[in-house]
XYZ file of N, CA, C and O in Angstrom:
496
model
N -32.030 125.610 -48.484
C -33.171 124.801 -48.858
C -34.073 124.619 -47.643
O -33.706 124.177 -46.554
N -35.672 125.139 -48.068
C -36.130 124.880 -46.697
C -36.645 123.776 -46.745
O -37.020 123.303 -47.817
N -36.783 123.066 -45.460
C -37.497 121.782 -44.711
C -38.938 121.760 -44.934
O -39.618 122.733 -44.607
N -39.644 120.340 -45.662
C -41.130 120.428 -45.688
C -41.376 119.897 -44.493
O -41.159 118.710 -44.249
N -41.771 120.594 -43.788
C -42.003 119.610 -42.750
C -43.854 118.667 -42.452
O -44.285 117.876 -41.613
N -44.365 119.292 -43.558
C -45.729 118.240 -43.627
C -45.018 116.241 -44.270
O -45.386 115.079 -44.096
N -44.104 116.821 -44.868
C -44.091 114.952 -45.555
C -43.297 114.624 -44.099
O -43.664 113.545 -43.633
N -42.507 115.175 -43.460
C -41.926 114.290 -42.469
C -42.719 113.645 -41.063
O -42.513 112.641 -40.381
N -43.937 114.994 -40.991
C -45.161 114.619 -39.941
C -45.777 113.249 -40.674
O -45.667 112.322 -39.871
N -46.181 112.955 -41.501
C -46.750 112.354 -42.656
C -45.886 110.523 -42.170
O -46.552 109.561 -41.788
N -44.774 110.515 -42.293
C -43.942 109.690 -42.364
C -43.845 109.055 -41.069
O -44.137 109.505 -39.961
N -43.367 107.890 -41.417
C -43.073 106.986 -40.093
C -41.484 107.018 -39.933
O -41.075 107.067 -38.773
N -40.628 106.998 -40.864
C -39.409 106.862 -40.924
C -38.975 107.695 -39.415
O -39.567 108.764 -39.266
N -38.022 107.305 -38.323
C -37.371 108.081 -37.827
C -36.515 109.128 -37.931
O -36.429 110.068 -37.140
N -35.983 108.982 -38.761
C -34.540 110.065 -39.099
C -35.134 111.082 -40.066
O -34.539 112.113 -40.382
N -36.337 110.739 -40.518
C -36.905 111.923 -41.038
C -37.907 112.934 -39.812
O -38.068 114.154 -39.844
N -38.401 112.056 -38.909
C -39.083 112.689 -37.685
C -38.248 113.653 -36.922
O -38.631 114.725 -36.453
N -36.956 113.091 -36.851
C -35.617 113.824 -35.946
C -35.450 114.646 -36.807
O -35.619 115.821 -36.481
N -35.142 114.398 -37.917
C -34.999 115.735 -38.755
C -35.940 117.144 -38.545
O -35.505 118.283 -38.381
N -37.237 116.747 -38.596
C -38.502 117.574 -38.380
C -38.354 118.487 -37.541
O -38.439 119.708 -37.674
N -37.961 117.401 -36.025
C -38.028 118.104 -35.080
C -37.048 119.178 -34.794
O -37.322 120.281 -34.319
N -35.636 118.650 -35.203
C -35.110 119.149 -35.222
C -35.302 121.095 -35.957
O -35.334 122.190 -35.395
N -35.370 120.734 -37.162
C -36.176 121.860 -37.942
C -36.911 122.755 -37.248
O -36.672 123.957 -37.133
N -38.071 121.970 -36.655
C -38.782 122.870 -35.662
C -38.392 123.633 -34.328
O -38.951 124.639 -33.892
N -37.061 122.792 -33.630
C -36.668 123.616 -32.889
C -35.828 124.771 -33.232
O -35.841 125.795 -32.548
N -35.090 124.624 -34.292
C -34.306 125.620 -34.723
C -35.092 127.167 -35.533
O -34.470 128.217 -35.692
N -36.338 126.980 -35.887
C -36.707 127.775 -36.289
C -37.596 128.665 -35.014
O -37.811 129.870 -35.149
N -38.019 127.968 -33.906
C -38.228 128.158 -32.838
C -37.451 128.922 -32.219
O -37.944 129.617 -31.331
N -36.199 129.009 -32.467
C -34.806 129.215 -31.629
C -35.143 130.961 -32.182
O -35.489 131.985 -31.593
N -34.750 130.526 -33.948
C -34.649 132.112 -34.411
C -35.719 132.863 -34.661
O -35.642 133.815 -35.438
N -36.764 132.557 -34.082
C -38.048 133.141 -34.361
C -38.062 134.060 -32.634
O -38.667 135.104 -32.389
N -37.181 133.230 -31.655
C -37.576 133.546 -30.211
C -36.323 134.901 -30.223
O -36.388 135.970 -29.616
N -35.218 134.395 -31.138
C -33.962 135.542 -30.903
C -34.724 136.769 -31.366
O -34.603 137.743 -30.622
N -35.399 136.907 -32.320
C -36.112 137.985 -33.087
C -37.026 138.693 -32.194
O -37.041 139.923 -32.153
N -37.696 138.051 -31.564
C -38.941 138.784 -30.474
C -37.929 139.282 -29.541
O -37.939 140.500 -29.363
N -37.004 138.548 -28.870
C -36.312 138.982 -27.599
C -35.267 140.460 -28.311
O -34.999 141.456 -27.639
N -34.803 140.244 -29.843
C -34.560 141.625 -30.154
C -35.008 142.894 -30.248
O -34.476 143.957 -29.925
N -36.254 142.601 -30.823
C -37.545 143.767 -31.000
C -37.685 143.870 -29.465
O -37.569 145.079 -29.261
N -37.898 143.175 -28.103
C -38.617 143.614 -27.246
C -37.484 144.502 -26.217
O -37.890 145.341 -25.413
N -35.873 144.134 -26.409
C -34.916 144.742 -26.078
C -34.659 145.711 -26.409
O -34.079 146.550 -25.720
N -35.230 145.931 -28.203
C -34.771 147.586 -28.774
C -36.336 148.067 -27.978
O -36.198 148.825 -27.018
N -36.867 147.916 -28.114
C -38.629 148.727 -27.661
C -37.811 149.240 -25.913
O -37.785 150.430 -25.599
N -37.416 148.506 -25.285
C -37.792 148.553 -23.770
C -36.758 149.869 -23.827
O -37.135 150.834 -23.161
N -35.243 150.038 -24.695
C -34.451 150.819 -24.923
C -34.912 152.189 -25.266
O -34.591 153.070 -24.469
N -35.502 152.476 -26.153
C -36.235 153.650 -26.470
C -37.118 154.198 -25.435
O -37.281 155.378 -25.124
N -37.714 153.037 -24.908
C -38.712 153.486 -23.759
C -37.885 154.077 -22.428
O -38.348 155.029 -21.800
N -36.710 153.482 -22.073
C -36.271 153.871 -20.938
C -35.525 154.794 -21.456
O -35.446 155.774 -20.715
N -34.900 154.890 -22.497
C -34.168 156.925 -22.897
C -35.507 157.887 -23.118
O -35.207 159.080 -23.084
N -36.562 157.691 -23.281
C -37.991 158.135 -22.875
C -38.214 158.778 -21.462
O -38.638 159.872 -21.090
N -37.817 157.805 -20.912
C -38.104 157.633 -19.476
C -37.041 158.606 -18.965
O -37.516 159.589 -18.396
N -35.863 158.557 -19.033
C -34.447 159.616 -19.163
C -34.723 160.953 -19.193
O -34.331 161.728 -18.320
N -35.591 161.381 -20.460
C -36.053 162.768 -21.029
C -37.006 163.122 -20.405
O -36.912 164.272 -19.975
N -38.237 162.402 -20.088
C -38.912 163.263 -18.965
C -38.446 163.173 -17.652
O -38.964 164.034 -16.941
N -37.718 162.501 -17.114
C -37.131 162.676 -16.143
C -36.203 164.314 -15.938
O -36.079 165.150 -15.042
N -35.819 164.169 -17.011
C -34.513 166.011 -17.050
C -35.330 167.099 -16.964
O -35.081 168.210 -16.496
N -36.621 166.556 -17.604
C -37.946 167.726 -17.712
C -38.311 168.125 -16.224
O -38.238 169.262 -15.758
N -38.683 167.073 -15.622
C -38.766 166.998 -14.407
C -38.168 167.653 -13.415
O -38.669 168.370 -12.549
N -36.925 167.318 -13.627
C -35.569 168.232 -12.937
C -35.722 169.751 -13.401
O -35.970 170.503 -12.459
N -35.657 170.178 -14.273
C -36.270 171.402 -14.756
C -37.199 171.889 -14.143
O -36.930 172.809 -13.370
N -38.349 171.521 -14.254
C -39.025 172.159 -13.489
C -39.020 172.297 -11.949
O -39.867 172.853 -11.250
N -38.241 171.868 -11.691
C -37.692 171.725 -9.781
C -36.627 172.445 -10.030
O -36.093 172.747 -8.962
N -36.009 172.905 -11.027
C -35.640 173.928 -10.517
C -35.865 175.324 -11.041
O -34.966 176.125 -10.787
N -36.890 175.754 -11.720
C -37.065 176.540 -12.053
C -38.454 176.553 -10.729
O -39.331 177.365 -11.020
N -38.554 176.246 -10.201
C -39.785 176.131 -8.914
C -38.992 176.797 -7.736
O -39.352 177.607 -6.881
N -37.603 176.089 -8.017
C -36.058 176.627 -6.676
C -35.532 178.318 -6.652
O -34.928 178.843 -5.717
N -35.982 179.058 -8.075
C -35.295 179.931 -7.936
C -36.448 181.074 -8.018
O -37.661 180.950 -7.845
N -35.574 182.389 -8.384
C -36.675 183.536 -8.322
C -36.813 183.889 -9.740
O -35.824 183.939 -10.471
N -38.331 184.205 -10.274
C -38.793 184.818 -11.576
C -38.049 184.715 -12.480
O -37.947 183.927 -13.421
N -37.249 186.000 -11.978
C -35.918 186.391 -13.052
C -34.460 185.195 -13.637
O -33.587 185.406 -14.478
N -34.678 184.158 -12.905
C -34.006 183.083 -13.449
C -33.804 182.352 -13.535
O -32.788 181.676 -13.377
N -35.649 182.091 -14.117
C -36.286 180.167 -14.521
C -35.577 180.670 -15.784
O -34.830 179.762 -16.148
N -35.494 181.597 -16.513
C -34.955 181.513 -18.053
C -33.484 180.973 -18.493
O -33.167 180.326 -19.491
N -32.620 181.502 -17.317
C -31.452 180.916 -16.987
C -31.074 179.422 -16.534
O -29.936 178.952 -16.533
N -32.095 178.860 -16.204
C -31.924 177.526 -15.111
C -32.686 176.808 -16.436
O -32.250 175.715 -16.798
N -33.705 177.350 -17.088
C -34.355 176.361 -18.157
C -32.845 176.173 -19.412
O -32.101 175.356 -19.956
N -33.057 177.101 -19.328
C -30.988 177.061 -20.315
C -30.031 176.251 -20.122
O -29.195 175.730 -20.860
N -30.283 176.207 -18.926
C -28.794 175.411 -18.230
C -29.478 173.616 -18.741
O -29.083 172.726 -19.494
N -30.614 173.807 -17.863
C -31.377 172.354 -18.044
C -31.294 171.715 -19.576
O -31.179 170.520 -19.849
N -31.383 172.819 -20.494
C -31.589 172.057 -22.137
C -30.210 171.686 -22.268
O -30.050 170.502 -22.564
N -28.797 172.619 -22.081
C -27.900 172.330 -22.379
C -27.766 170.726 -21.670
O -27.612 169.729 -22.375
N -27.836 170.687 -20.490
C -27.573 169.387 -19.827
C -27.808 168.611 -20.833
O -26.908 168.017 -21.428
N -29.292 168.515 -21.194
C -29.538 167.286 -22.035
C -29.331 167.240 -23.005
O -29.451 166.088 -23.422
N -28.928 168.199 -24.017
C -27.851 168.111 -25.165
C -26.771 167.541 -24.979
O -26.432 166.531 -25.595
N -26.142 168.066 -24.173
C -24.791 167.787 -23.959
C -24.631 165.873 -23.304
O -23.760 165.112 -23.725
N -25.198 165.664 -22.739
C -25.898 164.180 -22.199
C -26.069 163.665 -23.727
O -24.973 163.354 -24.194
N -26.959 163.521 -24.475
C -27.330 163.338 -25.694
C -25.816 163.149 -26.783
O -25.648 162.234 -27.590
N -25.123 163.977 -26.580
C -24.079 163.801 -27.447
C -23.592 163.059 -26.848
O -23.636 161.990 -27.458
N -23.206 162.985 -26.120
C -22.362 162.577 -24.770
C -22.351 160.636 -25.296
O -21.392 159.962 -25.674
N -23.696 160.261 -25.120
C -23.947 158.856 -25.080
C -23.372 158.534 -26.870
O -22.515 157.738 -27.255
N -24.192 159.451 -27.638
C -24.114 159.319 -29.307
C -22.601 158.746 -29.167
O -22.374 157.537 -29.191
N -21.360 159.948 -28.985
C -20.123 159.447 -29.199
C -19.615 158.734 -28.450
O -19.115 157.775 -29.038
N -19.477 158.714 -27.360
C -18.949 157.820 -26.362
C -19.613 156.681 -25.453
O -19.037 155.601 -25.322
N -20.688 156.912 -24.904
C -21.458 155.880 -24.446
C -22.151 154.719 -25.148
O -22.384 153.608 -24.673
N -22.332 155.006 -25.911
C -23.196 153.613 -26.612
C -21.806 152.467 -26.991
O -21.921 151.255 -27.176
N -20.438 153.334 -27.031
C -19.387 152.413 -27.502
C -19.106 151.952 -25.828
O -18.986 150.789 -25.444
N -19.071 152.589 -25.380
C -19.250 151.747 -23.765
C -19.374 150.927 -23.310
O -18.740 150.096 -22.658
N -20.963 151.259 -23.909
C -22.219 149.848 -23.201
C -22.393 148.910 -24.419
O -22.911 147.855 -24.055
N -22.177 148.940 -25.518
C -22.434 148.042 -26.304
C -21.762 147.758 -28.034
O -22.129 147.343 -29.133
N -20.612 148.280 -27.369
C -19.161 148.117 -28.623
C -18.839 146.826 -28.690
O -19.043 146.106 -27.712
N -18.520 146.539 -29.358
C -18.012 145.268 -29.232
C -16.463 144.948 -28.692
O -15.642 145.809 -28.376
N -16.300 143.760 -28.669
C -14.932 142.919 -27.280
C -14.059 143.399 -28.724
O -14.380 144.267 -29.535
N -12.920 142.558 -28.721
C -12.049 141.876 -28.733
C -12.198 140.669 -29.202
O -11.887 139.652 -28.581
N -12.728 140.705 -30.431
C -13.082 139.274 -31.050
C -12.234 138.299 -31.743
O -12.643 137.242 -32.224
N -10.845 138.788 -31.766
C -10.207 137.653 -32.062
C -9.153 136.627 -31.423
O -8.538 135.598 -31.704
N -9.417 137.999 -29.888
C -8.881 136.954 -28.845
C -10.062 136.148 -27.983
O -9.875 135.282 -27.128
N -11.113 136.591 -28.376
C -12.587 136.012 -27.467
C -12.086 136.667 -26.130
O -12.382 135.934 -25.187
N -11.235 138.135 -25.621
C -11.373 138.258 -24.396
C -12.187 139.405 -23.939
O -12.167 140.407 -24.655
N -12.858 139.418 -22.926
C -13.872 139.855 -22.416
C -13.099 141.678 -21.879
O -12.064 141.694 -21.212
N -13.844 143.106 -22.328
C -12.890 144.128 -21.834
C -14.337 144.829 -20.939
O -15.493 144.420 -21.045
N -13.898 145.873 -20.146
C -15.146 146.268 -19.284
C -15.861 147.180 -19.945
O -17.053 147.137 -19.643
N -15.637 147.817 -20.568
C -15.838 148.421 -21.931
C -15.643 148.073 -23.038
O -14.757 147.321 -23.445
N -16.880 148.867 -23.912
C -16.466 148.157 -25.224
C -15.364 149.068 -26.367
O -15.069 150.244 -26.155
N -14.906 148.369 -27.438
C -14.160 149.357 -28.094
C -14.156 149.248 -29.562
O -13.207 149.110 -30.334
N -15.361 149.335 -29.770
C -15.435 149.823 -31.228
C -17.361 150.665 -30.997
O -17.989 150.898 -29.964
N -17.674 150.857 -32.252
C -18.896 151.738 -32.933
C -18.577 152.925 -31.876
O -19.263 152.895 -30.854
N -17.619 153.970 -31.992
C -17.719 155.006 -31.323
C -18.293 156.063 -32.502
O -18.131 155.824 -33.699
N -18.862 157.052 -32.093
C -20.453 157.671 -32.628
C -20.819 157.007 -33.835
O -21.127 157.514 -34.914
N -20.744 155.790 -33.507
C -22.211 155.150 -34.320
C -20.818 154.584 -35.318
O -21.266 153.568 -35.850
N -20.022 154.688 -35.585
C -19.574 154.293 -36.645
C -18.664 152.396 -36.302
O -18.033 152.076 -35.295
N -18.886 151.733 -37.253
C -18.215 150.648 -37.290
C -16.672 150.672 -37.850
O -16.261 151.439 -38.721
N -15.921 149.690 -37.180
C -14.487 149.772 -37.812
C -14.229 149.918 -39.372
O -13.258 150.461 -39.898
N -15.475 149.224 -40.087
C -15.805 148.914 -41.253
C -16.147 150.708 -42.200
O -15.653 151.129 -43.245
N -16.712 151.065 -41.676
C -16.958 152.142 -42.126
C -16.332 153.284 -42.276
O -16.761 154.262 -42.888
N -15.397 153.190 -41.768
C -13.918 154.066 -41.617
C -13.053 153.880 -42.754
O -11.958 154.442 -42.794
């Protein structure tokens, strides 16, 4: 049930004012978790962005390092890298950096250990 919060501005009663406010901070709360999510997934994409032209980069330093005959070889090597990087994070890294604990002992592990390639315990 949502909160009107015009009759409680309206009102003199206290415990309806605390109520209000209350209201207002809490929607405050989950309105701020929501931006700080969107601006955490954005900055994420941007810096595996940032990742990919970076390998590009490397690529071309070394296809600058060698002779004619084997930028075709070194550009090869370079794509595999970042395939192989790419899978790399899909199955194993993202459960790493952002699997979840151990939630029914609340204990903290240095790694995480679940969503390994993407999948939840649930989904299994």
């Amino acid at each position: 049930a949502e909160f009107d919060y015009s009759k409680c501005l309206l009102e003199t009663d206290t415990k309806l004012t605390e109520r209000a406010v209350l209201c207002f901070i809490k929607d405050y709360n989950e309105e701020r978790t929501q931006i700080n999510d969107t601006i955490r997934q954005f900055l994420m994409i941007l810096c595996a962005a940032l990742v990919f032209f970076m390998q590009a980069g490397f690529a071309m330093l070394c296809a600058g390092s060698v002779r004619f005959k084997n930028v075709q070889n070194t550009m090869l090597k370079n794509l595999l890298d970042a395939s192989g990087a790419a899978l790399g994070f899909f199955f194993f890294g993202f459960a790493f950096a952002y699997g979840d604990n151990d939630n029914e002992s609340n204990k903290n592990t240095f790694l995480g250990n679940a969503k390994f390639a993407s999948l939840d315990s649930s989904d299994l």
